[in-house]
CSV table of C-alpha atoms and ligand atoms in Angstrom, one decimal:
chain,number,residue,atom,x,y,z
A,6,MET,CA,-6.9,11.1,16.1
A,7,ARG,CA,-7.9,7.4,15.1
A,8,ILE,CA,-5.9,6.2,12.3
A,9,VAL,CA,-6.3,3.0,10.5
A,10,VAL,CA,-2.9,1.9,8.3
A,11,CYS,CA,-3.5,-0.8,5.7
A,12,VAL,CA,-0.5,-3.2,5.5
A,13,LYS,CA,-0.2,-5.8,2.9
A,14,GLN,CA,2.3,-8.9,3.2
A,15,VAL,CA,4.1,-9.5,0.0
A,16,PRO,CA,7.0,-11.7,-1.3
A,17,GLY,CA,10.2,-10.8,0.0
A,18,THR,CA,11.8,-11.4,-3.6
A,19,SER,CA,11.4,-10.0,-7.1
A,20,ASP,CA,11.8,-13.4,-8.2
A,21,ALA,CA,8.2,-14.7,-7.2
A,22,LYS,CA,6.6,-16.7,-9.7
A,23,ILE,CA,3.2,-16.7,-11.1
A,24,ASP,CA,1.1,-20.0,-11.2
A,25,PRO,CA,0.2,-20.1,-14.9
A,26,ASN,CA,-3.4,-21.5,-14.3
A,27,THR,CA,-4.5,-19.4,-11.6
A,28,LYS,CA,-2.2,-16.2,-12.6
A,29,ARG,CA,-1.8,-15.7,-8.8
A,30,ILE,CA,1.7,-15.4,-7.2
A,31,ILE,CA,3.1,-18.7,-5.8
A,32,ARG,CA,3.6,-17.8,-2.3
A,33,GLU,CA,4.5,-21.3,-1.0
A,34,GLY,CA,8.2,-21.6,0.0
A,35,ILE,CA,9.0,-17.6,-0.3
A,36,LYS,CA,9.9,-15.6,2.5
A,37,SER,CA,7.0,-12.9,3.0
A,38,ILE,CA,7.7,-9.5,4.1
A,39,MET,CA,5.6,-6.1,4.8
A,40,ASN,CA,5.2,-4.2,1.6
A,41,PRO,CA,8.0,-1.6,1.9
A,42,PHE,CA,5.7,1.4,1.3
A,43,ASP,CA,3.6,0.5,4.1
A,44,LEU,CA,6.4,1.1,6.6
A,45,TYR,CA,6.4,4.7,5.8
A,46,ALA,CA,2.4,4.5,6.3
A,47,ILE,CA,3.0,3.2,9.9
A,48,GLU,CA,5.6,5.6,10.5
A,49,ALA,CA,3.5,8.7,9.4
A,50,ALA,CA,0.6,7.4,11.6
A,51,VAL,CA,2.7,6.9,14.5
A,52,GLN,CA,4.2,10.5,14.3
A,53,LEU,CA,0.5,11.8,14.1
A,54,ARG,CA,-0.4,10.0,17.0
A,55,GLU,CA,2.7,11.3,18.9
A,56,ARG,CA,1.8,14.8,18.0
A,57,PHE,CA,-2.1,14.9,18.4
A,58,GLY,CA,-2.8,11.7,20.7
A,59,GLY,CA,-5.5,9.3,19.7
A,60,GLU,CA,-4.7,5.5,18.3
A,61,VAL,CA,-3.1,3.7,15.4
A,62,ILE,CA,-4.9,0.6,14.2
A,63,ALA,CA,-3.0,-1.9,11.7
A,64,LEU,CA,-5.3,-3.7,9.4
A,65,SER,CA,-4.4,-6.4,6.7
A,66,MET,CA,-6.3,-9.1,4.5
A,67,GLY,CA,-4.7,-12.4,3.8
A,68,PRO,CA,-3.8,-15.8,5.0
A,69,GLU,CA,-3.6,-16.1,8.7
A,70,ARG,CA,0.1,-16.0,8.4
A,71,ALA,CA,-0.5,-12.4,7.5
A,72,SER,CA,-0.7,-11.7,11.0
A,73,ALA,CA,2.9,-11.4,11.3
A,74,VAL,CA,2.7,-7.8,9.4
A,75,ILE,CA,0.2,-6.7,12.0
A,76,ARG,CA,2.6,-7.7,14.6
A,77,GLU,CA,5.1,-5.9,13.0
A,78,ALA,CA,3.2,-2.6,12.8
A,79,MET,CA,2.6,-3.1,16.4
A,80,ALA,CA,6.1,-3.5,17.2
A,81,ILE,CA,6.9,-0.1,15.3
A,82,GLY,CA,3.9,1.6,17.2
A,83,ALA,CA,0.4,0.6,16.2
A,84,ASP,CA,-1.5,0.2,19.2
A,85,ARG,CA,-3.6,-2.6,18.0
A,86,GLY,CA,-4.5,-4.4,14.6
A,87,ALA,CA,-7.1,-7.0,12.8
A,88,LEU,CA,-6.7,-9.5,10.1
A,89,LEU,CA,-9.3,-10.1,7.4
A,90,SER,CA,-9.0,-14.0,6.9
A,91,ASP,CA,-11.3,-16.5,5.4
A,92,ARG,CA,-11.3,-18.4,2.1
A,93,ALA,CA,-14.2,-16.3,1.1
A,94,PHE,CA,-11.6,-13.1,0.7
A,95,GLY,CA,-9.2,-15.4,-1.4
A,96,GLY,CA,-8.6,-14.1,-4.9
A,97,SER,CA,-10.0,-10.8,-4.4
A,98,ASP,CA,-9.2,-8.0,-6.9
A,99,THR,CA,-8.4,-4.6,-6.4
A,100,TRP,CA,-12.1,-3.6,-6.1
A,101,ALA,CA,-12.9,-6.6,-3.9
A,102,THR,CA,-9.9,-5.8,-1.8
A,103,SER,CA,-10.8,-2.2,-1.2
A,104,TYR,CA,-14.4,-3.2,-0.6
A,105,ALA,CA,-13.3,-5.9,2.2
A,106,LEU,CA,-10.8,-3.0,3.9
A,107,SER,CA,-13.6,-0.4,3.5
A,108,ARG,CA,-16.2,-2.8,5.4
A,109,ALA,CA,-13.5,-3.4,8.2
A,110,ILE,CA,-12.9,0.3,8.5
A,111,ASP,CA,-16.5,1.0,8.7
A,112,THR,CA,-16.8,-1.2,11.5
A,113,ILE,CA,-13.8,0.3,13.4
A,114,ASP,CA,-15.6,3.7,13.0
A,115,ALA,CA,-18.8,2.4,14.4
A,116,LEU,CA,-17.2,0.9,17.1
A,117,SER,CA,-15.1,3.8,18.3
A,118,LYS,CA,-18.1,6.5,17.1
A,119,SER,CA,-18.4,7.5,20.7
A,120,SER,CA,-15.0,8.7,20.8
A,121,GLY,CA,-14.7,10.3,17.6
A,122,GLY,CA,-14.7,7.5,15.0
A,123,VAL,CA,-11.9,6.9,12.2
A,124,ASP,CA,-10.3,10.4,11.2
A,125,LEU,CA,-7.7,9.1,8.5
A,126,VAL,CA,-6.7,5.9,6.6
A,127,ILE,CA,-3.1,5.5,5.5
A,128,CYS,CA,-1.9,3.2,2.7
A,129,GLY,CA,1.4,2.7,1.0
A,130,LYS,CA,1.3,4.0,-2.7
A,131,GLN,CA,1.4,0.6,-4.1
A,132,ALA,CA,2.0,-3.1,-3.2
A,133,VAL,CA,5.3,-4.3,-4.9
A,134,ASP,CA,3.6,-7.6,-6.0
A,135,GLY,CA,0.3,-6.6,-7.4
A,136,ASP,CA,1.6,-3.0,-8.3
A,137,THR,CA,-1.9,-1.5,-9.0
A,138,ALA,CA,-1.9,1.5,-6.8
A,139,GLN,CA,-5.6,1.1,-6.6
A,140,VAL,CA,-6.6,0.0,-3.2
A,141,GLY,CA,-6.3,3.2,-1.2
A,142,PRO,CA,-8.4,5.1,-3.7
A,143,GLY,CA,-10.6,2.1,-3.8
A,144,ILE,CA,-11.2,2.2,-0.2
A,145,ALA,CA,-11.7,6.1,-0.2
A,146,ALA,CA,-14.3,5.6,-3.2
A,147,HIS,CA,-16.3,2.7,-1.2
A,148,LEU,CA,-16.3,4.7,1.9
A,149,GLY,CA,-17.3,8.2,0.4
A,150,TYR,CA,-13.7,9.4,2.3
A,151,SER,CA,-12.0,12.5,0.6
A,152,GLN,CA,-8.6,11.1,-0.6
A,153,ALA,CA,-5.3,12.3,-1.7
A,154,ALA,CA,-2.5,9.9,-3.2
A,155,TYR,CA,1.6,10.1,-3.7
A,156,VAL,CA,1.7,12.0,-0.5
A,157,ALA,CA,5.4,13.0,0.1
A,158,ALA,CA,4.9,15.4,3.2
A,159,VAL,CA,2.3,16.3,5.8
A,160,ARG,CA,2.2,20.0,6.1
A,161,GLY,CA,-0.3,20.5,8.9
A,162,VAL,CA,-3.2,19.2,10.6
A,163,LYS,CA,-6.4,21.0,11.6
A,164,GLN,CA,-9.4,19.7,13.8
A,165,ASP,CA,-11.2,18.5,10.5
A,166,SER,CA,-8.4,18.0,7.9
A,167,ILE,CA,-5.0,17.4,6.9
A,168,THR,CA,-2.7,19.3,4.5
A,169,VAL,CA,-0.7,17.2,2.4
A,170,GLN,CA,1.9,17.7,-0.6
A,171,ARG,CA,1.6,15.0,-3.0
A,172,MET,CA,3.5,14.3,-5.9
A,173,ASN,CA,2.4,14.7,-9.5
A,174,GLU,CA,4.2,14.4,-12.9
A,175,ASP,CA,5.2,17.9,-13.3
A,176,GLY,CA,6.0,18.8,-9.5
A,177,TYR,CA,3.8,18.6,-6.3
A,178,ASP,CA,0.3,19.6,-5.2
A,179,VAL,CA,-0.5,21.1,-1.8
A,180,CYS,CA,-3.9,19.8,-1.1
A,181,GLU,CA,-6.2,20.2,2.4
A,182,VAL,CA,-8.3,17.2,2.7
A,183,ALA,CA,-11.1,17.1,4.9
A,184,PHE,CA,-11.4,14.1,7.3
A,185,PRO,CA,-12.5,11.4,7.1
A,186,ALA,CA,-10.0,11.0,4.7
A,187,VAL,CA,-7.6,8.3,2.7
A,188,ILE,CA,-3.9,9.0,1.8
A,189,THR,CA,-1.5,6.9,0.2
A,190,VAL,CA,2.2,7.7,0.7
A,191,VAL,CA,5.5,7.3,-1.2
A,192,LYS,CA,8.9,6.3,0.1
A,193,GLY,CA,10.9,9.3,1.6
A,194,LEU,CA,7.9,10.7,3.6
A,195,ASN,CA,10.0,9.7,6.7
A,196,GLN,CA,12.6,7.5,7.8
A,197,PRO,CA,10.6,4.5,9.3
A,198,ARG,CA,11.8,3.7,12.9
A,199,VAL,CA,13.4,0.6,14.2
A,200,PRO,CA,11.3,-1.8,16.5
A,201,THR,CA,12.6,-1.8,19.9
A,202,LEU,CA,13.2,-5.0,21.4
A,203,ARG,CA,10.4,-4.3,23.8
A,204,GLY,CA,8.0,-3.4,21.1
A,205,VAL,CA,8.7,-6.7,19.4
A,206,LEU,CA,8.1,-8.8,22.4
A,207,ALA,CA,4.8,-6.8,23.3
A,208,ALA,CA,3.7,-7.2,19.8
A,209,ARG,CA,4.4,-11.1,19.7
A,210,ALA,CA,2.4,-11.5,23.1
A,211,ALA,CA,-0.5,-9.0,21.5
A,212,ASP,CA,-3.8,-10.7,20.4
A,213,VAL,CA,-4.5,-10.1,16.6
A,214,PRO,CA,-8.3,-10.9,16.1
A,215,ILE,CA,-9.2,-12.5,13.0
A,216,TRP,CA,-12.4,-11.2,11.3
A,217,LYS,CA,-14.5,-13.0,9.0
A,218,PRO,CA,-16.8,-11.5,6.4
A,219,ALA,CA,-19.8,-11.6,9.0
A,220,ASP,CA,-17.8,-9.7,11.4
A,221,ILE,CA,-17.4,-6.7,9.1
A,222,GLY,CA,-20.8,-6.8,7.4
A,223,ALA,CA,-19.0,-7.8,3.9
A,224,ALA,CA,-21.6,-9.1,1.4
A,225,LEU,CA,-20.5,-12.6,0.4
A,226,ASP,CA,-21.2,-11.6,-3.1
A,227,LYS,CA,-18.7,-8.6,-3.3
A,228,ILE,CA,-15.5,-10.3,-2.1
A,229,GLY,CA,-13.4,-13.1,-3.6
A,230,LEU,CA,-12.5,-14.2,-6.9
A,231,ASP,CA,-16.1,-14.7,-8.2
A,232,ALA,CA,-16.9,-11.2,-7.1
A,233,SER,CA,-13.9,-9.7,-8.7
A,234,PRO,CA,-14.4,-7.7,-12.1
A,235,THR,CA,-10.8,-8.0,-12.9
A,236,ARG,CA,-9.2,-11.1,-14.0
A,237,VAL,CA,-5.6,-11.4,-14.6
A,238,VAL,CA,-5.3,-13.1,-18.1
A,239,LYS,CA,-1.7,-12.9,-18.8
A,240,THR,CA,1.4,-11.7,-16.8
A,241,ALA,CA,4.8,-11.8,-18.6
A,242,PRO,CA,8.1,-10.0,-18.0
A,243,PRO,CA,9.1,-7.1,-20.4
A,244,GLU,CA,10.6,-8.1,-23.7
A,245,PRO,CA,14.1,-7.5,-23.3
A,246,ARG,CA,15.4,-4.4,-25.2
A,247,GLY,CA,17.0,-5.1,-28.5
A,248,GLY,CA,19.6,-3.0,-30.1
A,249,GLU,CA,23.4,-2.6,-29.9
A,250,THR,CA,25.5,-0.9,-27.2
A,251,VAL,CA,28.0,2.0,-28.7
A,252,ARG,CA,30.7,3.1,-26.7
A,253,ILE,CA,31.8,6.6,-27.4
A,254,ALA,CA,35.3,7.8,-26.3
A,255,GLY,CA,37.1,11.0,-26.3
A,256,THR,CA,37.0,14.3,-24.5
A,257,PRO,CA,33.4,15.3,-23.2
A,258,ALA,CA,33.1,17.7,-26.2
A,259,GLU,CA,34.1,15.0,-28.6
A,260,SER,CA,31.7,12.6,-26.7
A,261,ALA,CA,28.9,15.1,-26.8
A,262,ALA,CA,29.3,15.8,-30.8
A,263,ARG,CA,29.5,12.1,-31.5
A,264,LEU,CA,26.2,11.4,-29.5
A,265,VAL,CA,24.3,13.9,-31.3
A,266,GLU,CA,25.6,12.5,-34.8
A,267,LEU,CA,24.5,8.8,-33.9
A,268,LEU,CA,20.8,10.5,-32.5
A,269,LYS,CA,20.7,12.4,-35.8
A,270,ALA,CA,21.6,9.2,-37.8
A,271,ARG,CA,18.8,7.3,-36.0
A,272,GLU,CA,16.6,10.4,-36.4
A,273,LEU,CA,16.0,10.3,-32.5
A,274,ILE,CA,16.5,14.3,-32.7
B,316,FAD,C1,1.0,-9.9,-10.7
B,316,FAD,C2,-0.4,-9.4,-10.6
B,316,FAD,C3,-1.3,-8.5,-10.9
B,316,FAD,C4,-2.3,-7.9,-10.5
B,316,FAD,N1,-2.9,-7.3,-11.2
B,316,FAD,C5,-4.1,-6.8,-11.1
B,316,FAD,C6,-4.9,-5.8,-11.6
B,316,FAD,O1,-4.4,-5.4,-13.1
B,316,FAD,N2,-6.2,-5.7,-11.3
B,316,FAD,C7,-6.7,-5.9,-10.2
B,316,FAD,O2,-7.7,-5.7,-9.9
B,316,FAD,N3,-6.0,-6.6,-9.5
B,316,FAD,C8,-4.6,-7.3,-9.8
B,316,FAD,N4,-3.9,-8.2,-9.1
B,316,FAD,C9,-4.8,-8.5,-7.8
B,316,FAD,C10,-4.2,-7.5,-6.4
B,316,FAD,O3,-2.8,-7.8,-6.0
B,316,FAD,C11,-4.9,-7.7,-5.5
B,316,FAD,O4,-6.4,-7.1,-5.8
B,316,FAD,C12,-4.4,-7.2,-4.1
B,316,FAD,O5,-5.3,-7.6,-3.2
B,316,FAD,C13,-4.3,-5.6,-4.2
B,316,FAD,O6,-4.0,-5.1,-5.4
B,316,FAD,P1,-2.4,-4.4,-5.1
B,316,FAD,O7,-1.5,-5.5,-4.6
B,316,FAD,O8,-2.2,-3.9,-6.7
B,316,FAD,O9,-2.3,-3.4,-3.9
B,316,FAD,P2,-2.0,-1.7,-4.2
B,316,FAD,O10,-3.2,-0.9,-4.8
B,316,FAD,O11,-0.9,-1.6,-5.1
B,316,FAD,O12,-1.5,-1.5,-2.7
B,316,FAD,C14,-1.5,-0.3,-2.1
B,316,FAD,C15,-1.6,-0.1,-0.7
B,316,FAD,O13,-3.0,-0.7,-0.5
B,316,FAD,C16,-3.0,-1.2,0.9
B,316,FAD,N5,-3.3,-2.8,0.6
B,316,FAD,C17,-3.4,-3.4,-0.7
B,316,FAD,N6,-3.4,-4.8,-0.5
B,316,FAD,C18,-4.0,-4.8,0.9
B,316,FAD,C19,-4.1,-6.0,1.8
B,316,FAD,N7,-4.5,-7.2,1.2
B,316,FAD,N8,-4.4,-5.9,3.1
B,316,FAD,C20,-4.0,-4.5,3.7
B,316,FAD,N9,-3.8,-3.5,2.9
B,316,FAD,C21,-3.7,-3.5,1.5
B,316,FAD,C22,-1.6,-1.3,1.3
B,316,FAD,O14,-1.4,-0.2,2.0
B,316,FAD,C23,-0.6,-1.1,-0.1
B,316,FAD,O15,0.4,-0.5,0.2
B,316,FAD,C24,-2.8,-8.4,-9.5
B,316,FAD,C25,-2.1,-9.3,-8.6
B,316,FAD,C26,-0.7,-9.8,-9.2
B,316,FAD,C27,0.1,-10.7,-8.1
């Protein structure tokens, strides 16, 4: 099985500030980490390779320092990786990001066609900075791959498909998804392993190729800020909730009765 895992470098703090002019996160001076959901994606890919053979390729798009997340993925068990990095990719929204990543996946697929090409792409369910959860499904749409989002368990793998349990609002669905496929994964799918010292040292010494738009056949009018159909025009923290806090004392029965009384008084029940 050949599996591509998309990993994103994100600010390692919830206090990241937004530049009021560009509406982009100010990343300077902030420690960066791998998007936490992507750790589950790598672990899932490495477990599948351990069971069925093949290779795991970590892929990211970002500034050159984002090669750190590729190395981290390799320390955990990815066999190799590549980083899309060029000013032309800068400012891409989810549509342009998923287009660029899909071009890279298509390139990996074409280069490995003689040994079966790409079977599966795994993404985290969402990145903790942009938080849109659109990039995985966007990659599937650009490539015409089948997809399942919010995957909480892998139920089984056949020659030409993977069966997954995906979360929905009322419970879960079990879906058999034909290869090539994209899945996005949620926390709790597995327990991401801690990298070994040997893995860390090998990853540090590994070559992480940097791919430019021409290397992946990406059209310049489909990447970057100008090609992005979405503009973030405003970002704001949620308004603090108003209202008073009422403490209810007494036995559980008395408290419950008082709570019902208060809710009725406010016409909430
Ligand atoms: C505060 C804020 C709000 C934003 N709002 C929007 C918006 O409403 N619409 C919009 O189009 N863009 C928006 N953006 C831009 C958006 O963050 C970028 O397009 C980004 O490159 C991908 O979107 P995401 O972070 O939401 O990823 P998600 O779709 O949430 O990420 C899901 C998964 O996709 C993969 N992935 C995502 N980005 C990369 C990458 N660069 N490299 C490798 N894998 C990746 C990872 O596996 C990740 O776990 C916003 C950005 C910020 C900072």
